[in-house]
XYZ file of C-alpha atoms in Angstrom:
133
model
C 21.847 105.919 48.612
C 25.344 105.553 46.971
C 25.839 109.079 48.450
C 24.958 107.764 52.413
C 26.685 104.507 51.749
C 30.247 106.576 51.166
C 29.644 108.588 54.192
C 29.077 105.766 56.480
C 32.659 104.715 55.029
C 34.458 107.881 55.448
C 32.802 107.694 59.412
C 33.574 104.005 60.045
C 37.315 105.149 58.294
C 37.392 107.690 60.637
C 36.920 105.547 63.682
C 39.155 102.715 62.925
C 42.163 105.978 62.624
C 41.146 107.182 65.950
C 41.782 103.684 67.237
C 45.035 103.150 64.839
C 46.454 106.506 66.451
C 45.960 104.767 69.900
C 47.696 101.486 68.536
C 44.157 99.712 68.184
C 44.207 99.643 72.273
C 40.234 99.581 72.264
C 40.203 99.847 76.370
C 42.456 102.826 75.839
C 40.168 104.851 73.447
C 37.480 104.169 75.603
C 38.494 105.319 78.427
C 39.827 108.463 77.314
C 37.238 110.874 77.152
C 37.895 112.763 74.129
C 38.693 109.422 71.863
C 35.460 107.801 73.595
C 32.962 110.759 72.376
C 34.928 111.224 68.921
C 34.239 107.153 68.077
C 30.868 107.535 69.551
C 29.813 110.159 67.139
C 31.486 108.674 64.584
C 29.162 105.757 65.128
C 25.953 108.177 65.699
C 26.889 109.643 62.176
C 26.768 106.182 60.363
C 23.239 105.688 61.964
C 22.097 108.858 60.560
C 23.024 107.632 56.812
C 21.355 104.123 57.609
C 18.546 106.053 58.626
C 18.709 107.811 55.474
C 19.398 104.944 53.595
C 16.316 103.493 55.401
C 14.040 106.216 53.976
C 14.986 105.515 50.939
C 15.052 101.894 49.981
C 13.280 100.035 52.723
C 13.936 97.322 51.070
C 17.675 97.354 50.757
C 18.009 98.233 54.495
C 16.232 95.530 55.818
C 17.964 92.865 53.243
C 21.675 94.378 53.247
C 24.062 91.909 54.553
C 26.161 95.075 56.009
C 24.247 95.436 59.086
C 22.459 98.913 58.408
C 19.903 98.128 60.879
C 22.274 97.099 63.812
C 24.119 100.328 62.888
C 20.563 102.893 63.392
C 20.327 100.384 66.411
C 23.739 101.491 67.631
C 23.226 105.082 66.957
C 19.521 104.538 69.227
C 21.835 103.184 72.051
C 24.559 105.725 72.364
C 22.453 109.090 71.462
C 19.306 107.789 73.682
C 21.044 106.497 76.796
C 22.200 109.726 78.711
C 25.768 108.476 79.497
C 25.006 104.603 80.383
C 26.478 103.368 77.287
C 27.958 100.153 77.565
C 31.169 100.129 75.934
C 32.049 96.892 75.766
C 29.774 96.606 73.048
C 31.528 99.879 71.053
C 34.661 98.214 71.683
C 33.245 95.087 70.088
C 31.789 97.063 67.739
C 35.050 99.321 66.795
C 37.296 95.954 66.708
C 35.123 93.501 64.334
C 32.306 95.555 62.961
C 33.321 97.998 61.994
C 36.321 96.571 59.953
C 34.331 94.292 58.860
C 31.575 96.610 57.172
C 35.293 99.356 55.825
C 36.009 96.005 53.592
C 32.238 95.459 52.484
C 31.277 98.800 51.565
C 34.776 98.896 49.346
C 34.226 96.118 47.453
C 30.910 97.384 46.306
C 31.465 101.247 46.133
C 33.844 102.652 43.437
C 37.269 104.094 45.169
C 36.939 107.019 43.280
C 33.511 108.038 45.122
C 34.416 106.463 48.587
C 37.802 108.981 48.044
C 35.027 111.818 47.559
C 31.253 111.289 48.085
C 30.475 115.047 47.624
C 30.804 114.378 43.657
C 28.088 112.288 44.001
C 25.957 114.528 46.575
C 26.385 117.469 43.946
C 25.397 115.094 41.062
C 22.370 113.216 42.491
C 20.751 116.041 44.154
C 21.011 118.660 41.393
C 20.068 116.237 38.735
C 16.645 116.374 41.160
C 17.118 112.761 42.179
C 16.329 113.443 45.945
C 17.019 109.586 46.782
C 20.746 109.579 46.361
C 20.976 106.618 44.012
């Protein structure tokens, strides 16, 4: 779960650079097509780890204060509407959420793995601990 957790970060990391290249102009990256699909899959990527997350601690999904489910929701929206994604709610999403779950996830995920989750990948899985805890 760690594993997923550090991912998100490294996606969510991702996005807020794409908009920090574009001098956090939100309407701007939006509206440019190829900063617009690289934030959206950014986005679609930290769904998939909730997902994963969700597979494998139920209960830690649904109680998390950093918003897993809203995240799988957002991932639902933008992969399952066939281009009538409303992007006011990305940019919403890419100027307080998204900020807001970067600082959560650090204070509760040791630097040293959210600098390189595949340590943990390599360790979890091969130990046979298919959860990712």
């Amino acid at each position: 779960m760690v594993y997923n957790m550090a991912r998100m970060y490294e996606y969510a990391r991702d996005a807020l650079e794409i908009c920090r290249q574009n001098e956090d102009k939100y309407d701007q990256v939006i509206e440019n097509m190829v900063t617009k699909h690289a934030v959206n899959m950014c986005i679609v990527q930290m769904g998939e780890h909730a997902a994963r997350i969700r597979d494998i601690d139920p209960e830690f999904y649904r109680e998390s204060q950093l918003g897993l489910y809203q995240i799988k929701g957002m991932r639902d929206r933008i992969t399952h509407s066939y281009g009538e994604v409303d992007y006011a709610i990305v940019k919403q999403v890419l100027e307080r959420d998204i900020p807001v779950f970067v600082a959560s996830v650090k204070e509760q995920i040791p630097e040293e793995i959210l600098n390189n989750p595949y340590q943990l990948y390599e360790r979890e899985f091969e130990d046979g601990d298919l959860s990712g805890r």
